[in-house]
Structure formats: structure tokens, C-alpha cells
Coordinates of C-alpha atoms and ligand atoms in Angstrom, one line a residue:
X1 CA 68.2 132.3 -111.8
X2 CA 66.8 130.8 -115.1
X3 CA 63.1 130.7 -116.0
X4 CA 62.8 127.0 -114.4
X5 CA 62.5 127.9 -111.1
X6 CA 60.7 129.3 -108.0
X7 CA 60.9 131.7 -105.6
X8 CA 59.8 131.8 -101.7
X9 CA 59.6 134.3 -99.9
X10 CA 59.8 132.6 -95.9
X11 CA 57.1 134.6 -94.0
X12 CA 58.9 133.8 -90.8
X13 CA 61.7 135.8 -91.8
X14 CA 61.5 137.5 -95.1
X15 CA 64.2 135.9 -96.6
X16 CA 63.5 135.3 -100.4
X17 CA 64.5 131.7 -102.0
X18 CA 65.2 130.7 -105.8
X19 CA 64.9 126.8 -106.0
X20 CA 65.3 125.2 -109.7
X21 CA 62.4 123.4 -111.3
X22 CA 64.2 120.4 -112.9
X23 CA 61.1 117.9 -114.9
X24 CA 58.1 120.2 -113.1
X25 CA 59.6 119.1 -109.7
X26 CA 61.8 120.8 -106.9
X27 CA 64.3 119.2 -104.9
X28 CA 62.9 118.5 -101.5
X29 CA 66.2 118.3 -100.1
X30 CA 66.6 122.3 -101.7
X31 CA 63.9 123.5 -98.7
X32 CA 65.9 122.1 -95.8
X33 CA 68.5 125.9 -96.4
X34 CA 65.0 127.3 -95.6
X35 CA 65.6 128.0 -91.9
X36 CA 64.4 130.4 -89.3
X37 CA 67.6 130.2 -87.3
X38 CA 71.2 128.0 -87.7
X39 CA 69.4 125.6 -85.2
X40 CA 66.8 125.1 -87.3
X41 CA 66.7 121.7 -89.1
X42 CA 64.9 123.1 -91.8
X43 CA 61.6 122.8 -93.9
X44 CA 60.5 119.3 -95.1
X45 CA 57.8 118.8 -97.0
X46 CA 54.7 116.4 -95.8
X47 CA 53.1 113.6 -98.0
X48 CA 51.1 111.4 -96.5
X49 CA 50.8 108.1 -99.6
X50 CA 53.3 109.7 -101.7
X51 CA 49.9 111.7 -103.1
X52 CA 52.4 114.4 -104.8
X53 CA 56.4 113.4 -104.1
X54 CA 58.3 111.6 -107.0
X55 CA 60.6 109.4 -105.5
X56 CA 62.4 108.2 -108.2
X57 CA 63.8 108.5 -112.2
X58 CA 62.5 105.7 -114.2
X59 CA 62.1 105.1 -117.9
X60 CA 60.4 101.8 -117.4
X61 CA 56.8 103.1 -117.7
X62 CA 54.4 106.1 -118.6
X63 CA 51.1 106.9 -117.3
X64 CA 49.0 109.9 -118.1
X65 CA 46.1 109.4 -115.8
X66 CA 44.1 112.4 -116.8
X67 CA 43.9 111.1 -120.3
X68 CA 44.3 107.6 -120.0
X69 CA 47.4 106.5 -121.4
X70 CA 49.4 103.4 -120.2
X71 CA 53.3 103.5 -122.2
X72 CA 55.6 100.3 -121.3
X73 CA 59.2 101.6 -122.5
X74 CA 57.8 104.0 -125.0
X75 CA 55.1 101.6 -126.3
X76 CA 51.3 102.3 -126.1
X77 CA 50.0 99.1 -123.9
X78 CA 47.0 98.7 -127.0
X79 CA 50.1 97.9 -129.1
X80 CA 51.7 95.3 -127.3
X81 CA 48.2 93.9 -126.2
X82 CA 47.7 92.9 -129.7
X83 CA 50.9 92.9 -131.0
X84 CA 53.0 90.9 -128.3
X85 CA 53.8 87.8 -126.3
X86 CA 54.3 88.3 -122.4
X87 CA 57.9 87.0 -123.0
X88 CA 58.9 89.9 -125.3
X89 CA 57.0 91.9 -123.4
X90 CA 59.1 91.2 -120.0
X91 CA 62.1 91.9 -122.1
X92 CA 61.2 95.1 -123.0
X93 CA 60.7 96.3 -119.4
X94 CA 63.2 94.9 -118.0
X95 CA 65.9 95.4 -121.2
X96 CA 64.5 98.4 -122.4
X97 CA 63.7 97.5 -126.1
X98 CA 61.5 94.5 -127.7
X99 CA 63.6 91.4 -128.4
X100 CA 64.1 90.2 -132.0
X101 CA 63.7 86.6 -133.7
X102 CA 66.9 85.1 -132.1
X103 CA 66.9 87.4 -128.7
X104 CA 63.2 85.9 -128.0
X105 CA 64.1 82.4 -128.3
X106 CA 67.2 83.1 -126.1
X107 CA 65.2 84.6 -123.9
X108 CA 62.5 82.4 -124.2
X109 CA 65.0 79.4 -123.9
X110 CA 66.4 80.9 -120.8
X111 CA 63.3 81.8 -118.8
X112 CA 61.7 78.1 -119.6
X113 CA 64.7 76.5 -118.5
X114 CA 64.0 78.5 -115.0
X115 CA 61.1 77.1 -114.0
X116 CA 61.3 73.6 -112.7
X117 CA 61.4 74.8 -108.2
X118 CA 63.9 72.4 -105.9
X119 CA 62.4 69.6 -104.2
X120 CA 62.9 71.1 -101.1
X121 CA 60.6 74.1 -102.2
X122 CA 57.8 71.6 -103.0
X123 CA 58.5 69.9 -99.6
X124 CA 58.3 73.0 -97.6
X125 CA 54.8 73.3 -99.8
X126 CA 53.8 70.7 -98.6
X127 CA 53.6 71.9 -95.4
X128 CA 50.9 74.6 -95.6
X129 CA 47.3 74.2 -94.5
X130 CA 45.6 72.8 -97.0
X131 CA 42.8 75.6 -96.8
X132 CA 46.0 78.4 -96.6
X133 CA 45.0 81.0 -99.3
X134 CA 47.1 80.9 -101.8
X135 CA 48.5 84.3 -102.0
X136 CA 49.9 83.8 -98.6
X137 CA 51.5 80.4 -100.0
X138 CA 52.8 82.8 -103.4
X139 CA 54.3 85.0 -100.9
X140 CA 56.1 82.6 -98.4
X141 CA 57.5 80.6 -100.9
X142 CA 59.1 83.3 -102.9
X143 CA 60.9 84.4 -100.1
X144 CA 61.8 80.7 -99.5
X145 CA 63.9 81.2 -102.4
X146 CA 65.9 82.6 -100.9
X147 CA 67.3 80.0 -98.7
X148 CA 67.9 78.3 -102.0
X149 CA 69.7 80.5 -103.7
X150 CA 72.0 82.7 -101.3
X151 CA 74.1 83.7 -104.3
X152 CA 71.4 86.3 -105.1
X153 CA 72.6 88.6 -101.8
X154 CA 75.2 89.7 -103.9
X155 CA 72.9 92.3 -105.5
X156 CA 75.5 94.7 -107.3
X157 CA 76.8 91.8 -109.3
X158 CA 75.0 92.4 -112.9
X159 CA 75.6 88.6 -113.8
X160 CA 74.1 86.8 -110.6
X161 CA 71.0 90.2 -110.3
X162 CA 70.0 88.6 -114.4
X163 CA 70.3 85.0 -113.3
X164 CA 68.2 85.9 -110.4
X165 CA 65.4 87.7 -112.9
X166 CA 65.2 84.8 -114.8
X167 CA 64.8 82.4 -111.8
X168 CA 62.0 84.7 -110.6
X169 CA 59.9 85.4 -113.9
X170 CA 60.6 81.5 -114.8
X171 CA 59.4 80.2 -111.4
X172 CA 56.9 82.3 -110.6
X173 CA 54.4 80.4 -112.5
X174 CA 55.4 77.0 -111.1
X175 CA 54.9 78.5 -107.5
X176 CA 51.2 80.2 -108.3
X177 CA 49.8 76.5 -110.0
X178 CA 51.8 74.9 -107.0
X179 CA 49.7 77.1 -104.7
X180 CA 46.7 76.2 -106.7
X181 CA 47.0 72.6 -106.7
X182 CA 47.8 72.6 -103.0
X183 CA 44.7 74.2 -102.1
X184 CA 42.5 71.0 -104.1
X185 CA 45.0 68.8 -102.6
X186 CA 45.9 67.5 -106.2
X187 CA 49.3 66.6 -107.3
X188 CA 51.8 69.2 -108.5
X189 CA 52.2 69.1 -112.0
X190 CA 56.1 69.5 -113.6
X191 CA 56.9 72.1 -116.4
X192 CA 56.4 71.2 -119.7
X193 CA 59.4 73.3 -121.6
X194 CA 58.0 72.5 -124.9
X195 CA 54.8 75.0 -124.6
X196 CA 54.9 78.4 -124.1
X197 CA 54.9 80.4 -121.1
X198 CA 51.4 80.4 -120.6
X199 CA 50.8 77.3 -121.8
X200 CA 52.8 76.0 -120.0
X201 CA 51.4 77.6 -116.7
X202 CA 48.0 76.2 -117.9
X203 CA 49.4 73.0 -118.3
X204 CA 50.7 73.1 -114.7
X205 CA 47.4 74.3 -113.4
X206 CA 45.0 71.7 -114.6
X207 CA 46.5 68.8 -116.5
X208 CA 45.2 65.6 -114.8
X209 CA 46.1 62.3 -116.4
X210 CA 46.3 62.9 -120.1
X211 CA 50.2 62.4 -121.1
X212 CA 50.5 66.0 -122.5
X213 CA 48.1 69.0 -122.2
X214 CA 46.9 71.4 -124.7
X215 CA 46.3 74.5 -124.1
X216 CA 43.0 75.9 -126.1
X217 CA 44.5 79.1 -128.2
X218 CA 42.2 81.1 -127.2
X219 CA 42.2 81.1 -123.4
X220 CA 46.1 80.9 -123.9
X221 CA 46.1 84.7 -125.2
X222 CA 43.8 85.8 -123.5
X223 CA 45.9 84.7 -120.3
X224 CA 48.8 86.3 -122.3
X225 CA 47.5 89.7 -122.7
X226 CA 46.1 89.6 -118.7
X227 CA 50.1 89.2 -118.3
X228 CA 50.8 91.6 -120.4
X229 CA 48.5 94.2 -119.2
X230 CA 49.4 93.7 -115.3
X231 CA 53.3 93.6 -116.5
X232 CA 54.1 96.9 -114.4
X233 CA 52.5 100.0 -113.3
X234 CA 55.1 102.6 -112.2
X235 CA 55.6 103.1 -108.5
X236 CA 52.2 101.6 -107.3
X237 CA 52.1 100.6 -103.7
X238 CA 53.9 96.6 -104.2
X239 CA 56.3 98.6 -107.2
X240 CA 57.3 101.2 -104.1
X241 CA 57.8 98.4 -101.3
X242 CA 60.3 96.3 -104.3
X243 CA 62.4 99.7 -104.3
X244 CA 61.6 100.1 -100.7
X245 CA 62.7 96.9 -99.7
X246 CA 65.7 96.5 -102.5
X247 CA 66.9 99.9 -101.5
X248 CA 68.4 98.1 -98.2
X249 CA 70.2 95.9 -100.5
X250 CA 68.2 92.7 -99.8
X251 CA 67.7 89.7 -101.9
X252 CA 65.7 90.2 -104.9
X253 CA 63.9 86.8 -103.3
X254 CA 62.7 88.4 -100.3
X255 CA 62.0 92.1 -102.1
X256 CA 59.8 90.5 -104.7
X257 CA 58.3 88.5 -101.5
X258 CA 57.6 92.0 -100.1
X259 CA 56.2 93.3 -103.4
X260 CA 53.8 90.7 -103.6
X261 CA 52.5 90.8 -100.3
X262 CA 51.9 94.3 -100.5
X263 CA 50.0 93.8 -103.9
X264 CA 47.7 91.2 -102.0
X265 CA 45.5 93.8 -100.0
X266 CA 41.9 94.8 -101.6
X267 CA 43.0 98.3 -102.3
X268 CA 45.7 97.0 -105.2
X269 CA 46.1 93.5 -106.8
X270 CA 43.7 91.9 -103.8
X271 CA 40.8 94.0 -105.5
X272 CA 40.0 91.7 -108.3
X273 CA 39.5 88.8 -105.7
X274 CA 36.7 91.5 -103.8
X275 CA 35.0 92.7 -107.1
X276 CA 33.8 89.0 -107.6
X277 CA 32.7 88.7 -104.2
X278 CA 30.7 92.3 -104.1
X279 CA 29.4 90.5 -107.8
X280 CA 28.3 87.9 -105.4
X281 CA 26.8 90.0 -103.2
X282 CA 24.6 92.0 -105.5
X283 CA 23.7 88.8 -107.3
X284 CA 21.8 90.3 -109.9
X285 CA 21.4 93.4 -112.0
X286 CA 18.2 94.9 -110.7
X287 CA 19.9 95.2 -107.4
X288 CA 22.9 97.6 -109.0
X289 CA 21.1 100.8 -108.3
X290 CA 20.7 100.2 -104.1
X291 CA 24.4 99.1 -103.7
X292 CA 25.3 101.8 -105.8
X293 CA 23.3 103.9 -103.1
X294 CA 24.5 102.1 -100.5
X295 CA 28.4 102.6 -101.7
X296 CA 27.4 106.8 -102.0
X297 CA 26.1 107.0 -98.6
X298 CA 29.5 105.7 -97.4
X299 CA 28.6 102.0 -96.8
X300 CA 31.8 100.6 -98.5
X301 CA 33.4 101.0 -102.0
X302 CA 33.0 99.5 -105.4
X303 CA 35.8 97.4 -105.8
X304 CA 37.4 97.6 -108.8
X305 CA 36.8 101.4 -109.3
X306 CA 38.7 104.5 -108.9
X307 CA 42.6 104.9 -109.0
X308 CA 45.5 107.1 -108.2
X309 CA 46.5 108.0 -110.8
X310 CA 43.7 107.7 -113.6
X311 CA 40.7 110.0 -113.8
X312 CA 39.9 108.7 -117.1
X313 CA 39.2 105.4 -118.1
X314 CA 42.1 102.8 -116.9
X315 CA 43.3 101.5 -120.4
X316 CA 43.6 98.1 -119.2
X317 CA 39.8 97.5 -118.2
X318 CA 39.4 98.4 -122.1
X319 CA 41.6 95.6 -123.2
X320 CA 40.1 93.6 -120.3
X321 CA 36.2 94.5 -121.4
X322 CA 37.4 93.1 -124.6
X323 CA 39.6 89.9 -124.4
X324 CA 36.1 88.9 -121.7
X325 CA 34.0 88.9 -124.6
X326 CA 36.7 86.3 -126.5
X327 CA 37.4 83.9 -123.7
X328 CA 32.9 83.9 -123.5
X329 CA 33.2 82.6 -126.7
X330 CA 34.9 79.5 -125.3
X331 CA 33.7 78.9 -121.8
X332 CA 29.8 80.5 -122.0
X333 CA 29.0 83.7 -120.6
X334 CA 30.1 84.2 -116.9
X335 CA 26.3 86.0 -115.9
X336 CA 28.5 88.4 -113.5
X337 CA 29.8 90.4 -116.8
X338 CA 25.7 91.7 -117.0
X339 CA 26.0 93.3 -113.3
X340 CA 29.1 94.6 -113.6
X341 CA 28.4 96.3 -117.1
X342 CA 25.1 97.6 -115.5
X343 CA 27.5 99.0 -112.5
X344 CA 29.6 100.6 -114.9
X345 CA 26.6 102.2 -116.5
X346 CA 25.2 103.3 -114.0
X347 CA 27.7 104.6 -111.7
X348 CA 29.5 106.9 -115.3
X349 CA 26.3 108.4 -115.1
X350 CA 26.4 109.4 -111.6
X351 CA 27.3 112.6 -110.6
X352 CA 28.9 110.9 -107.0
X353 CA 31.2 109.2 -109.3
X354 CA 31.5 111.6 -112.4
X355 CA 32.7 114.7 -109.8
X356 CA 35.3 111.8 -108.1
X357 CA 36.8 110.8 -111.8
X358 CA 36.3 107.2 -110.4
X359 CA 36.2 104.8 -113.8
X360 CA 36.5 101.4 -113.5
X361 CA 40.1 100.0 -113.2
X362 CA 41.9 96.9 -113.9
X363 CA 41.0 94.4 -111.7
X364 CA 36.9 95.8 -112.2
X365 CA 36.9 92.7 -115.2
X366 CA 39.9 90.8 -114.7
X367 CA 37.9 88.5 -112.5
X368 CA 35.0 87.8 -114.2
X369 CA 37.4 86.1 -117.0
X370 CA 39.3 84.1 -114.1
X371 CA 36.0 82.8 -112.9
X372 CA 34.8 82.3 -116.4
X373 CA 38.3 80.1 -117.1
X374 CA 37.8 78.2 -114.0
X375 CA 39.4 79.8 -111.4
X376 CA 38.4 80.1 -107.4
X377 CA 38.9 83.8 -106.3
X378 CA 41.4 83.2 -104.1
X379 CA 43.6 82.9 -106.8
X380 CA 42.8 85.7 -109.0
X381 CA 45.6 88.1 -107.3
X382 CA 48.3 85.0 -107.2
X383 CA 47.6 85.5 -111.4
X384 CA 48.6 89.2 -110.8
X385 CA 51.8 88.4 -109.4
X386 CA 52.6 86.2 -111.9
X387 CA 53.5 89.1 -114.8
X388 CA 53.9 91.4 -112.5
X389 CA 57.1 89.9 -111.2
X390 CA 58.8 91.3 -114.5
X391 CA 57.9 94.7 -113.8
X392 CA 58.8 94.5 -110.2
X393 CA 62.7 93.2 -111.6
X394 CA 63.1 96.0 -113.8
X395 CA 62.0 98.8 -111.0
X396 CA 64.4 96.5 -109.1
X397 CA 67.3 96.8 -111.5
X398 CA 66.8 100.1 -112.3
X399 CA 67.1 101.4 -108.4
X400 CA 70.2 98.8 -107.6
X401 CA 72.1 100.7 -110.9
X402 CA 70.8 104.4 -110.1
X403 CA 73.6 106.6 -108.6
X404 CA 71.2 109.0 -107.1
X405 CA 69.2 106.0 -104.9
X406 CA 70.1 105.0 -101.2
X407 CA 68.5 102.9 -98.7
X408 CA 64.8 104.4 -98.4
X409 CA 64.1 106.6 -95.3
X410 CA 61.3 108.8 -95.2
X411 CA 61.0 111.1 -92.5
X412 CA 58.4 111.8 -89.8
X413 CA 56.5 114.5 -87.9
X414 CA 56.6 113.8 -84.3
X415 CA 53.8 114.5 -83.0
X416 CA 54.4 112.3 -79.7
X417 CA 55.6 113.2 -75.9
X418 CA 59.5 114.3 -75.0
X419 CA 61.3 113.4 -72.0
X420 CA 58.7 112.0 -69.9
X421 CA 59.4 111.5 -66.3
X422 CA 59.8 107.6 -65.5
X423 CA 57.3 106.1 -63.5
X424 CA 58.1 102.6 -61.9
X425 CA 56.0 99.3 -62.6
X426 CA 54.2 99.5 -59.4
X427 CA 53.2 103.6 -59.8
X428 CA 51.7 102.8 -63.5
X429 CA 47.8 103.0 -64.0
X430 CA 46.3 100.4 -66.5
X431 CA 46.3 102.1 -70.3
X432 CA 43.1 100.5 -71.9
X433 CA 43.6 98.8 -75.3
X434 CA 41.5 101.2 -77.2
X435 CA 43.7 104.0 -76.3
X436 CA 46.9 102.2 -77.4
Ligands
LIG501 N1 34.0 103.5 -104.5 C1 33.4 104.6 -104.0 N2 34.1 105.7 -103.7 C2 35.4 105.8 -103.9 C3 36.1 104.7 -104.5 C4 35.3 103.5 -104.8 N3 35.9 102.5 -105.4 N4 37.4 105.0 -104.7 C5 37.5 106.3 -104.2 N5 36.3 106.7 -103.7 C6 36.0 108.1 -103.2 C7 36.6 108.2 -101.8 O1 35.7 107.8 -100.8 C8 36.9 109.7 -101.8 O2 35.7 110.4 -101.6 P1 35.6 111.7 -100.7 O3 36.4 112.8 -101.5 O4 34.2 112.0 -100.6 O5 36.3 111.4 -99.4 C9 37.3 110.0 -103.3 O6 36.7 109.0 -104.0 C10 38.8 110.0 -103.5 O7 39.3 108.7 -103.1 P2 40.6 108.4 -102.3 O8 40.4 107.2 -101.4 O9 41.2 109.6 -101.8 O10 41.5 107.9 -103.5 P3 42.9 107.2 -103.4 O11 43.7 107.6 -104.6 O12 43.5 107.3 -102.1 O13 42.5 105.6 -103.6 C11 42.0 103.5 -104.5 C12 42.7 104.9 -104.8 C13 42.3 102.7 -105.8 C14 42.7 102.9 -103.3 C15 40.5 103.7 -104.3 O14 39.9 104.3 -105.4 C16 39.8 102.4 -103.9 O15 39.9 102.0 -102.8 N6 39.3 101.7 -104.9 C17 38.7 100.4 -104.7 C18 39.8 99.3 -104.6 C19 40.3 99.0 -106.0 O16 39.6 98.8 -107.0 N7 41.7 98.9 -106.0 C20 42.4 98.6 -107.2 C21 43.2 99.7 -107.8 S1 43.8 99.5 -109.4 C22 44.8 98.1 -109.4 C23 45.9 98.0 -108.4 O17 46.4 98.9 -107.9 O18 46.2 96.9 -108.1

């Protein structure tokens, strides 16, 4: 056996294993020869949330959560925070390397002309509450796509998956401002292909009657680099459910559907929208310390801290921290940033939050920029979705082409009753709700 591996000795029966370490991981499928008899179905492994199984290869992005590193493709995300558009950035995740000159206006070309939505999607808009929140609209109209565009079942054609990738990253915008402007009851706004991405969504969000909009260059990158920073986080919980839900060989329509409504919940991409409102709810910086106390003694969580994966400072809330600081420059000072810095401060000092490794994490500033640029909270996790579309493709991609992947199946611990005897209607006694 060579050095890479491990051995287990089975207590049951003495019977000594050599399993091979292949990238610091074994094979669960190598435990199932560990058996106590040939009836026995063999030993599984039990991970409740994934807290310890890999469940996939992927080059598409590196974290190092004990030190704090965020990689896209190789790249540090400081890099292509400063150095990059959102465009070039999507191409690098889903393409593997950065586009040059005439690949980005290709690219850029393509993706523009992608984002005007058939009528029929605004009419079936149309149609929602006006008070719906607007994830829910992001997430029903995506899969809505899908009636629109049945080509995109056929998911092992590489040709019709990239037309599909570009329909997704250039609508995706469209649909979030649609969303927006359905919940003021204004009318939707059509792409302007002349401006960039983000200008373009900008333009989509608020132009009123002015023939064409301009976008103010600053609030325009700072948009940019929120894209860029929330363009993919490995196999996070809505990443995991694109694979999940791809694996069965579904539309990329109704995957990325799936993906987003798993990012919409307050413990991912729905946590920006509930840091503003716990913001809210402390509603000024003297009361930090007693919700802070409040939080330790088990009365909720502060939003927007801790993580999986880091125990270091997220990256992104860096970047985040900083790019606030520019868009105050333009819009005033949102007086939320002073309560959530003095809840940063306070809580890295704490020994509560120091023993947990809980730092702040993405979404703990994202907000306070959205609300600064004009933005209801309701929409703040509908501007998540937006970039993170392109990250969810290339996990996407990458699991449709892998050889090793196969429909997703985890397996279980039964832990319920066997062959019951049957009891007719009339015999049954009443089960109370509670127990169920
Ligand atoms: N506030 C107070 N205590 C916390 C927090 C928090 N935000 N997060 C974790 N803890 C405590 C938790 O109670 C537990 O304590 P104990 O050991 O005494 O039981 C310990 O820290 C470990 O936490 P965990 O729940 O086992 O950690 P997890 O990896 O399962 O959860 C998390 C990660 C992000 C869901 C969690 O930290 C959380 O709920 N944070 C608040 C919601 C949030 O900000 N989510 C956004 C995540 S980043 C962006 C994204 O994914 O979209």
C-alpha cells in the first residue's frame, strides 16, 4: 500500500482495511467492503449538511477559510475586484481563463443581445401580487423560462447548454428590475444594449422619463464589484441544489430556478435582506452591546456573521467595507454603517464570538450599500442572484461534462418503524399534529 492511505482495523471483526487517500479524502464508496458478514450492506459514512463530505471535483473556485482566501479560477478575488468587469469575470468562471480585447466584446456582444425577455414573460409578470416579494417573482419567472425555451432540455448538447448560459446571465438582470418595478407598480423599462451590463441593469431599474439614462460611474462599479464578489462560492447551499437539481438532467431554467430559491433563505443570500432589518431593530449604536448580549444568551443570531467555511475574515466583507465608503461619497452616509461597524467591534472583541471564529461575512455590508443606492430590502438578495447566476452555469457545466457525476442520491439512516401491522380506518386513534 503506498504512503497515501489508511488503515482500519473493524472492531467488529478484526479484519484490517488499507483505503487510498487520493487529495486528503477517501472514497466513501471504499467503506461499503467493510462488512461484518456477506449480508451486510456495508459501512456508510454519516454527514448531516455536508459538514465534512466533498461531493464533487471542481476547478471553478478556491477557498481557504481558515486564512481567508477567496481564488476564482486561480485568481485572488482582490485582483479581479479591482482589476475586472463582471463580464470578464463570468467568462473566467464559466471558460476557465479571462477573456481578451476581442473575446470580451464577443462575449460582451453576446450576453447584451440576451437580455430583452418574451412578451409573454412580462405578461405572465404581470400577473403577480403587486406586494409579491420579489425574490419569489426572480424565482418563478426563471423557471418560466423554461416554457419558453424547451430546446434547453437537451442538456448534453454543448451548443444549445452555451446558448442557454448566455440567455440566463443576459436575462437575469431584466427579470430582477422587472421584479423591482412590479413591486412600485411602475412600467418595465427595455434594455438599453448600448451601456454596459450594469449600466444597463441600472438603467432598467430606475430610468423614468428621460430619453436615455446615465449611469453615475461610481455607483456603476461599485454595483460591478458587488457582482463580481457574489460571482460563485463553491458548493454553498443554492451552488449544491444547481448540481443537485442538474444532476437529474433538468433544464438549466428550472435548476438555476432551484438555486436561487435555495439562496433566498436568511441563512445564505436571504441574510443581507435580515442584517438591515436587525440594523433596524437596534436602531442605534448605544444599543449594540444588549443585542449583542441578547444574541449570546441564545436570543437569535447576528445576521450577517459567521460561515462555513471561513474562520477568518470573509474576503468579500473587506472589499464590501471598502467600495461602502465610495458609493458614501455619492449618496451621503447610510447612518446604519456606524452600528454595524460598532457590531463588528464589539463582537471581534468578544470572547463568545472569538472562541466561534464568527467574522462578519458577505452579506454583513452588502446591504447597507443597497439601501444607501436606493434600494428596498426586499430586493437586496434578487441583486445576489443576479452575478451569481454565472457561477451557478459553470458548477452547472462542469457536473453535466464530469464522467464521474450521476443523478444525486444521498443515502439515509432509517431510524423509522418496519412492517407494521395494518390497522383499518375505523380501528385508528387520532395522531395529534404536534407529534406528526
Ligand atoms: N450569531 C451568533 N452565533 C452564531 C452565528 C451568528 N451569526 N453563527 C453561528 N453561531 C454560533 C452557533 O450558534 C454555534 O454555537 P454553539 O457551538 O454554541 O452551538 C456556533 O456558532 C457554530 O455555528 P453553526 O450554526 O454550527 O455554524 P454553521 O456552519 O452550521 O452555520 C451559518 C453557518 C452561516 C448558517 C451561520 O453562521 C449563520 O446562521 N449566520 C447568520 C446568517 C448569515 O449571515 N448567513 C450568510 C452566510 S454567508 C453568505 C451566503 O451564504 O449567502
Amino acid at each position: 500500500m503506498p504512503n497515501e492511505s489508511i488503515t482500519i482495523t473493524d472492531n467488529r471483526t478484526n479484519h484490517v482495511y488499507a483505503l487510498p487517500i487520493e487529495n486528503g479524502t477517501v472514497r466513501a464508496m471504499d467503506l461499503r467492503q467493510i462488512k461484518t458478514d456477506p449480508e451486510d450492506f456495508g459501512l456508510m459514512t454519516y454527514d448531516p449538511a455536508f459538514m465534512n463530505t466533498a461531493s464533487c471535483r471542481s476547478s471553478v473556485t478556491f477557498i481557504d477559510g481558515e486564512r481567508g482566501i477567496l481564488e476564482y479560477r486561480g485568481y485572488p478575488i482582490e485582483v479581479l475586484a479591482e482589476h475586472c468587469t463582471f463580464l470578464e469575470v463570468a467568462h473566467l468562471l464559466l471558460f476557465g481563463e479571462l477573456p481578451n480585447e476581442t473575446q470580451l466584446k464577443d462575449w460582451t456582444y453576446e450576453i447584451t443581445h440576451h437580455t430583452m425577455v418574451h412578451e409573454t414573460t412580462k405578461r405572465f409578470m404581470e400577473g403577480f401580487r403587486h406586494d409579491a416579494h420579489p425574490m419569489a417573482l426572480l424565482v418563478s419567472t426563471v423557471a418560466a423560462l423554461a416554457t419558453v425555451y424547451p430546446e434547453a432540455r437537451d442538456v448534453h448538447n454543448p451548443r444549445i447548454r452555451l446558448l442557454q448560459i448566455k440567455r440566463l446571465i443576459g436575462k437575469m438582470p431584466s427579470i430582477a428590475a422587472m421584479s423591482y418595478r412590479h413591486s412600485l407598480g411602475f412600467p418595465y423599462v427595455y434594455p438599453d444594449n448600448d451601456l454596459s451590463y450594469t449600466a444597463n441593469f441600472m438603467n432598467m431599474l430606475w430610468r423614468m422619463v428621460e430619453p436615455k439614462y446615465a449611469a453615475n460611474p461610481v455607483l456603476e462599479r461599485a454595483l460591478d464589484i458587488l457582482f463580481i464578489l457574489h460571482a460563485d462560492h463553491e458548493q454553498n447551499c443554492s451552488a449544491s441544489t444547481m448540481r443537485s437539481v442538474g444532476s437529474s438532467h433538468a433544464d438549466p431554467y428550472l435548476a438555476t430556478a432551484a438555486a436561487a430559491a435555495a439562496l433566498s433563505g436568511p441563512l445564505h443570500g436571504g441574510a443581507n435582506e435580515e442584517v438591515l432589518r436587525m440594523l433596524d431593530e437596534i436602531g442605534s449604536k448605544d444599543r449594540v452591546p444588549g443585542y449583542i448580549k441578547e444574541v449570546k444568551e441564545g436570543h437569535g443570531k447576528l445576521m450577517g456573521f459567521g460561515h462555513r467555511v471561513y474562520k477568518n475574515y470573509d474576503p468579500r466583507a473587506k472589499i464590501i467595507k471598502w467600495t461602502a465608503e465610495k458609493v458614501f461619497e455619492v449618496t451621503g452616509r447610510n447612518p446604519k454603517i456606524e452600528i454595524a461597524l460598532e457590531l463588528e467591534r464589539i463582537a471581534l472583541q468578544d470572547e463568545y464570538f472569538i472562541k466561534r471564529k464568527l467574522y462578519p461575512n458577505v452579506d454583513f455590508y452588502s446591504g447597507i450599500i443597497y439601501e444607501a443606492m436606493g434600494f428596498k430590502p426586499e430586493m437586496f438578495t434578487v441583486l445576489f442572484a443576479i452575478p451569481r447566476t454565472a457561477g451557478w452555469l459553470a458548477q452547472w457545466q462542469e457536473m453535466i461534462v464530469d464522467p464521474e457525476q450521476k443523478i444525486g442520491r444521498p443515502r439515509q439512516i432509517y431510524i423509522g418503524s418496519r412492517m407494521r401491522e395494518f390497522v383499518p380506518i375505523e380501528k385508528r386513534e387520532a395522531v395529534s399534529a404536534k407529534k406528526a
